[in-house]
């Protein structure tokens, strides 16, 4: 019996690349040096034309597919769609997935040592923009000799990175896949992010972001922040189907004084507690602010059509019916701008009850649309058109 499920890339190993060339950031500050941790799946072909870049979302990282050991129970976060015979077929593509700087899973971020102080960066780590991530991704591509991506693929915040690539380096992107994404956040989205940040900063153990120096973490605040975020990633129908108003403990019976606990309450507390020990609070604050700051058309007279006029690649845009955090209307704004800019665009709105999380879970129509587009790219590579 095989150690891993059919279609898995199997055992994978993370690699770390150190950069000592200073990185000027969009906010005017400079990182003198930094590390990027990444994984690769599949083989790079002789002319390096089959490379796919995976851009992760808010709490994602470099571990997108496969397993670190035969004992690992859960594969990478996008294992449903990366592997032999899957949408991003590693029989045809060389796939690179990285953890962005500012992260907390191996790339330089708030948990890393500031070379100037020899103490953890903490809250002093520079604020970042999506364009900063694009620049570091470009530098990694340069180092690997990848002059052009066959496709850049991302969901949510990852889709924003893919679109920014198409504007910043149009000659280096043949296809852009933006899933459950947006041209910019709505005021409601920014409000959710600020509420989550305030929950973290109100925790007594936050200590102005210097909690690591005191060997503690703002566990309760980060757990609440995750609960807030998790609620917005799900759909009302999905939560209703999964939990309804089922009780985990207590009773509505007369004379029963036991406190009531609903299943949804227990689930959210579990998710929040788990996340609070796996993710860094300063990173969460930094990443949500990068989301808030993103506006694809800001430097183009706030005109998305003018912005996309600089792109030369083909686009696939996908949305999900019950995603109210990044609703289909936001994807349709992207599509309309691309159409007016006379770009090649494929769009699909997928029926799903999973809300924003739908881009992570199996769905036949989603898989068919995604796989069909990626198969076209593989065909273009085979014909030498990429």
Coordinates of C-alpha atoms in Angstrom, one line a residue:
X1 CA 0.0 0.0 0.0
X2 CA 1.3 3.4 -0.9
X3 CA 2.2 5.6 2.1
X4 CA 0.4 8.6 0.6
X5 CA -3.0 9.1 -1.1
X6 CA -3.2 8.9 -4.9
X7 CA -2.4 12.2 -6.5
X8 CA -0.1 13.4 -3.6
X9 CA 3.3 14.9 -4.4
X10 CA 4.4 12.7 -1.4
X11 CA 7.3 13.7 0.8
X12 CA 8.4 17.3 0.5
X13 CA 11.1 19.4 2.1
X14 CA 11.3 23.1 2.7
X15 CA 14.3 25.1 1.6
X16 CA 15.5 28.5 2.9
X17 CA 17.1 31.1 0.7
X18 CA 19.1 34.0 2.3
X19 CA 19.3 37.4 0.6
X20 CA 21.8 39.9 1.7
X21 CA 21.0 42.5 -1.0
X22 CA 19.1 45.3 0.8
X23 CA 15.3 45.4 0.0
X24 CA 13.8 48.9 -0.3
X25 CA 10.2 48.7 0.9
X26 CA 7.2 50.6 -0.2
X27 CA 7.0 52.5 3.1
X28 CA 10.5 53.9 2.6
X29 CA 12.3 51.6 5.0
X30 CA 15.0 49.0 4.0
X31 CA 15.5 45.4 5.0
X32 CA 19.2 44.9 5.0
X33 CA 18.9 41.1 4.7
X34 CA 16.1 38.5 4.8
X35 CA 15.3 34.8 4.4
X36 CA 12.6 33.2 2.3
X37 CA 11.4 29.7 3.0
X38 CA 9.8 27.8 0.1
X39 CA 8.8 24.4 -1.3
X40 CA 8.8 23.1 -4.8
X41 CA 6.8 20.3 -6.5
X42 CA 7.4 18.7 -9.9
X43 CA 10.3 19.3 -12.2
X44 CA 11.5 22.4 -14.0
X45 CA 11.7 21.7 -17.7
X46 CA 14.8 22.5 -19.8
X47 CA 13.8 26.0 -20.9
X48 CA 12.2 26.8 -17.5
X49 CA 8.9 27.6 -19.1
X50 CA 6.6 25.4 -16.9
X51 CA 7.0 27.3 -13.6
X52 CA 3.9 28.1 -11.5
X53 CA 4.0 30.5 -8.5
X54 CA 1.6 29.9 -5.6
X55 CA 0.8 33.0 -3.6
X56 CA -0.7 32.4 -0.1
X57 CA -3.4 34.1 1.7
X58 CA -3.5 35.8 5.2
X59 CA -2.6 32.8 7.4
X60 CA -1.1 30.6 4.7
X61 CA 2.5 29.6 4.3
X62 CA 4.9 27.7 2.0
X63 CA 3.6 24.2 2.8
X64 CA 0.9 24.0 0.1
X65 CA 1.1 20.4 -0.8
X66 CA 2.5 17.0 0.2
X67 CA 3.7 15.8 3.6
X68 CA 6.8 16.3 5.7
X69 CA 6.7 12.7 7.0
X70 CA 4.8 9.5 6.6
X71 CA 3.3 10.2 10.0
X72 CA 1.9 13.6 9.1
X73 CA -1.9 13.4 9.2
X74 CA -2.7 16.6 7.3
X75 CA -1.0 17.6 4.0
X76 CA -0.3 21.1 2.8
X77 CA -3.1 23.7 2.7
X78 CA -3.9 23.4 -1.0
X79 CA -3.2 19.7 -1.5
X80 CA -6.6 19.2 -3.1
X81 CA -5.4 21.1 -6.1
X82 CA -1.7 20.5 -6.4
X83 CA -0.2 17.2 -7.4
X84 CA -0.1 14.6 -10.2
X85 CA -3.4 14.7 -12.1
X86 CA -4.8 17.5 -10.1
X87 CA -5.7 21.0 -11.3
X88 CA -2.1 22.2 -10.9
X89 CA -0.7 19.0 -12.3
X90 CA 2.9 18.3 -11.2
X91 CA 3.3 15.9 -14.1
X92 CA 3.4 19.1 -16.2
X93 CA 4.3 21.9 -13.9
X94 CA 7.1 23.0 -11.6
X95 CA 5.3 24.6 -8.7
X96 CA 6.9 27.0 -6.2
X97 CA 5.1 27.9 -3.0
X98 CA 6.8 30.3 -0.5
X99 CA 6.1 32.0 2.9
X100 CA 6.1 35.8 2.4
X101 CA 8.4 38.0 4.4
X102 CA 6.5 39.2 7.5
X103 CA 5.3 35.7 8.0
X104 CA 5.9 33.5 11.0
X105 CA 6.7 30.2 9.3
X106 CA 10.4 30.5 8.4
X107 CA 10.7 33.6 6.3
X108 CA 12.0 36.8 7.9
X109 CA 9.3 38.4 10.0
X110 CA 8.4 39.7 13.5
X111 CA 9.8 36.6 15.1
X112 CA 13.1 36.9 13.4
X113 CA 16.2 38.7 14.9
X114 CA 16.7 42.3 13.9
X115 CA 20.4 42.4 12.9
X116 CA 20.7 45.9 14.2
X117 CA 19.5 45.1 17.7
X118 CA 20.1 41.3 18.0
X119 CA 16.6 41.0 19.5
X120 CA 13.3 39.9 17.8
X121 CA 11.8 42.4 15.5
X122 CA 8.4 42.1 17.1
X123 CA 6.1 45.1 16.4
X124 CA 9.1 47.0 15.0
X125 CA 9.1 44.9 11.8
X126 CA 8.3 47.2 8.9
X127 CA 4.8 47.5 7.5
X128 CA 4.5 45.8 4.2
X129 CA 2.6 46.2 0.9
X130 CA 1.7 43.5 -1.6
X131 CA 4.2 45.0 -4.0
X132 CA 7.0 44.2 -1.4
X133 CA 6.0 40.5 -1.6
X134 CA 6.0 40.7 -5.4
X135 CA 9.6 42.1 -5.3
X136 CA 10.9 39.4 -3.1
X137 CA 9.2 36.7 -5.2
X138 CA 10.8 38.2 -8.3
X139 CA 14.2 38.1 -6.6
X140 CA 13.7 34.4 -5.8
X141 CA 12.6 33.7 -9.4
X142 CA 15.8 35.5 -10.6
X143 CA 17.9 33.3 -8.4
X144 CA 16.3 30.2 -9.7
X145 CA 16.6 31.3 -13.3
X146 CA 12.9 31.6 -13.9
X147 CA 12.5 34.5 -16.3
X148 CA 8.7 34.1 -16.8
X149 CA 6.0 32.3 -14.9
X150 CA 3.6 30.1 -16.9
X151 CA 1.1 31.2 -14.3
X152 CA 0.8 33.0 -11.0
X153 CA -2.0 31.6 -8.8
X154 CA -3.5 32.8 -5.6
X155 CA -6.7 32.9 -3.5
X156 CA -7.8 35.9 -1.5
X157 CA -4.7 37.9 -0.6
X158 CA -2.8 35.5 -2.9
X159 CA -5.0 36.7 -5.8
X160 CA -4.0 40.3 -5.0
X161 CA -0.4 39.3 -5.3
X162 CA -1.0 37.6 -8.6
X163 CA -2.7 40.7 -10.1
X164 CA 0.0 43.0 -8.8
X165 CA 2.6 40.8 -10.6
X166 CA 0.6 41.2 -13.8
X167 CA 1.0 45.0 -13.6
X168 CA 4.5 45.3 -12.1
X169 CA 6.2 42.7 -14.3
X170 CA 3.8 42.1 -17.3
X171 CA 6.5 40.4 -19.4
X172 CA 7.1 37.8 -16.7
X173 CA 3.6 36.5 -16.3
X174 CA 1.8 34.5 -19.0
X175 CA -1.3 33.7 -16.9
X176 CA -2.9 35.2 -13.8
X177 CA -5.3 33.2 -11.6
X178 CA -7.2 35.3 -9.0
X179 CA -9.6 33.2 -6.8
X180 CA -12.0 34.8 -4.3
X181 CA -10.1 38.1 -4.5
X182 CA -10.7 41.8 -5.0
X183 CA -9.3 45.0 -6.5
X184 CA -9.3 46.4 -2.9
X185 CA -11.0 45.7 0.4
X186 CA -14.4 47.1 1.2
X187 CA -14.9 49.4 4.3
X188 CA -16.6 46.4 6.0
X189 CA -13.6 44.2 5.4
X190 CA -11.3 46.8 6.8
X191 CA -13.6 47.1 9.8
X192 CA -13.4 43.3 10.5
X193 CA -9.6 43.4 10.3
X194 CA -9.4 46.4 12.7
X195 CA -11.7 44.7 15.2
X196 CA -9.5 41.6 15.1
X197 CA -6.4 43.8 15.6
X198 CA -8.0 45.6 18.5
X199 CA -8.8 42.2 20.1
X200 CA -5.1 41.3 19.9
X201 CA -3.8 44.7 21.2
X202 CA -6.2 44.7 24.1
X203 CA -4.8 41.5 25.5
X204 CA -2.7 42.3 28.6
X205 CA 0.0 40.0 27.3
X206 CA 0.4 41.9 24.0
X207 CA 2.8 44.4 25.8
X208 CA 3.0 46.8 22.8
X209 CA 4.1 43.9 20.6
X210 CA 7.1 43.0 22.7
X211 CA 5.5 39.9 24.2
X212 CA 8.4 37.6 23.0
X213 CA 10.8 39.6 25.2
X214 CA 8.7 38.6 28.2
X215 CA 8.3 34.9 27.1
X216 CA 4.6 35.2 26.7
X217 CA 2.0 35.6 23.9
X218 CA -1.4 37.4 23.7
X219 CA -3.1 34.1 23.4
X220 CA -6.6 35.2 24.3
X221 CA -6.5 38.2 22.0
X222 CA -5.2 36.2 19.0
X223 CA -7.8 33.5 19.7
X224 CA -10.6 36.1 19.5
X225 CA -9.1 37.6 16.4
X226 CA -9.1 34.2 14.7
X227 CA -12.7 33.6 15.8
X228 CA -13.8 37.0 14.2
X229 CA -11.9 36.1 11.0
X230 CA -13.2 32.5 10.9
X231 CA -16.8 33.7 11.2
X232 CA -16.4 35.9 8.2
X233 CA -14.7 33.1 6.1
X234 CA -17.7 30.8 6.6
X235 CA -21.3 31.3 5.3
X236 CA -24.5 31.5 7.3
X237 CA -25.9 28.5 5.4
X238 CA -22.7 26.5 5.9
X239 CA -22.6 27.2 9.6
X240 CA -26.3 26.3 9.9
X241 CA -25.8 23.0 8.0
X242 CA -22.8 22.1 10.1
X243 CA -23.9 23.3 13.6
X244 CA -27.5 24.6 13.6
X245 CA -28.4 25.4 17.2
X246 CA -27.2 22.1 18.5
X247 CA -26.1 22.1 22.1
X248 CA -22.8 20.7 23.3
X249 CA -23.7 21.0 26.9
X250 CA -26.4 22.2 29.2
X251 CA -30.2 22.0 28.7
X252 CA -33.2 24.2 28.1
X253 CA -35.2 22.1 30.5
X254 CA -36.9 23.9 33.4
X255 CA -34.9 23.8 36.6
X256 CA -31.6 23.2 34.8
X257 CA -29.0 25.8 35.8
X258 CA -26.2 24.3 33.8
X259 CA -24.7 26.9 31.4
X260 CA -25.6 26.3 27.8
X261 CA -22.9 25.8 25.3
X262 CA -23.7 25.6 21.6
X263 CA -21.7 23.5 19.2
X264 CA -20.7 26.6 17.2
X265 CA -19.3 28.2 20.3
X266 CA -17.2 25.2 21.1
X267 CA -16.0 25.0 17.5
X268 CA -14.9 28.7 17.4
X269 CA -13.2 28.5 20.8
X270 CA -11.3 25.4 19.6
X271 CA -10.2 27.1 16.3
X272 CA -9.2 30.2 18.2
X273 CA -7.2 28.3 20.8
X274 CA -5.4 26.2 18.2
X275 CA -4.5 29.2 16.0
X276 CA -3.2 31.2 19.0
X277 CA -0.4 28.8 19.5
X278 CA 0.4 28.3 15.8
X279 CA 0.5 31.9 14.5
X280 CA 2.3 35.1 15.6
X281 CA 0.2 38.1 16.7
X282 CA 2.5 40.7 15.2
X283 CA 2.4 38.8 11.9
X284 CA -1.4 38.7 12.0
X285 CA -1.5 42.5 12.5
X286 CA 1.0 43.1 9.7
X287 CA -0.7 40.8 7.3
X288 CA -4.2 42.3 7.9
X289 CA -2.8 45.8 7.4
X290 CA -1.2 44.7 4.1
X291 CA -4.7 43.5 3.1
X292 CA -6.2 46.9 4.1
X293 CA -3.6 48.9 2.2
X294 CA -4.0 47.0 -1.1
X295 CA -5.6 49.0 -3.9
X296 CA -4.6 47.8 -7.4
X297 CA -5.6 51.0 -9.1
X298 CA -4.3 53.6 -6.6
X299 CA -1.3 54.5 -8.8
X300 CA -3.3 54.4 -12.0
X301 CA -5.6 57.4 -11.2
X302 CA -7.9 55.0 -9.2
X303 CA -8.9 53.5 -12.6
X304 CA -8.8 49.7 -12.7
X305 CA -9.1 49.7 -16.5
X306 CA -6.1 51.9 -16.8
X307 CA -4.3 49.6 -14.3
X308 CA -5.0 46.5 -16.3
X309 CA -4.0 48.1 -19.6
X310 CA -0.4 47.4 -18.5
X311 CA -1.0 43.6 -18.2
X312 CA -0.3 41.3 -21.1
X313 CA -1.3 37.9 -19.7
X314 CA -4.5 35.9 -19.7
X315 CA -6.7 35.9 -16.6
X316 CA -8.8 33.4 -14.8
X317 CA -11.1 34.9 -12.1
X318 CA -13.2 32.6 -9.8
X319 CA -15.7 33.6 -7.1
X320 CA -18.0 31.6 -4.9
X321 CA -21.7 32.3 -4.3
X322 CA -21.7 32.4 -0.5
X323 CA -18.5 34.2 -0.1
X324 CA -19.5 37.5 1.5
X325 CA -16.0 38.5 2.7
X326 CA -14.8 38.6 -1.0
X327 CA -18.2 38.4 -2.7
X328 CA -18.8 37.6 -6.4
X329 CA -19.4 41.4 -6.9
X330 CA -15.8 42.1 -6.1
X331 CA -14.7 39.5 -8.7
X332 CA -17.1 41.0 -11.2
X333 CA -15.4 44.4 -10.7
X334 CA -12.1 42.7 -11.7
X335 CA -13.8 41.1 -14.7
X336 CA -15.4 44.3 -15.9
X337 CA -12.2 46.2 -15.7
X338 CA -10.4 43.5 -17.6
X339 CA -13.1 43.4 -20.3
X340 CA -12.9 47.2 -20.8
X341 CA -9.1 46.9 -20.9
X342 CA -9.6 44.3 -23.7
X343 CA -7.8 41.5 -21.9
X344 CA -8.3 37.8 -22.3
X345 CA -10.5 36.7 -19.3
X346 CA -12.2 33.6 -18.2
X347 CA -14.7 34.0 -15.3
X348 CA -16.7 31.5 -13.2
X349 CA -19.0 31.9 -10.2
X350 CA -19.0 28.6 -8.3
X351 CA -22.0 27.4 -6.3
X352 CA -20.7 26.5 -2.8
X353 CA -21.9 26.7 0.8
X354 CA -18.4 27.1 2.3
X355 CA -18.2 30.9 2.0
X356 CA -14.7 32.4 1.6
X357 CA -13.1 29.1 2.6
X358 CA -14.6 27.5 -0.6
X359 CA -11.4 28.1 -2.5
X360 CA -9.6 25.6 -0.2
X361 CA -12.0 22.7 -0.3
X362 CA -13.0 20.1 -3.0
X363 CA -15.7 21.2 -5.4
X364 CA -16.4 19.5 -8.8
X365 CA -17.2 22.6 -10.8
X366 CA -14.4 24.6 -9.3
X367 CA -12.0 21.8 -10.0
X368 CA -13.3 21.4 -13.6
X369 CA -12.9 25.2 -14.3
X370 CA -9.5 25.4 -12.6
X371 CA -8.2 22.2 -14.2
X372 CA -9.5 23.2 -17.7
X373 CA -7.7 26.5 -17.5
X374 CA -4.4 25.0 -16.2
X375 CA -4.6 22.2 -18.9
X376 CA -4.7 24.9 -21.5
X377 CA -1.5 26.3 -20.1
X378 CA 0.2 22.9 -20.1
X379 CA -0.9 22.5 -23.8
X380 CA 0.6 25.9 -24.6
X381 CA 3.9 24.9 -23.0
X382 CA 4.0 21.7 -24.9
X383 CA 3.4 23.6 -28.2
X384 CA 6.2 26.0 -27.3
X385 CA 3.8 29.0 -27.0
X386 CA 5.0 29.8 -23.4

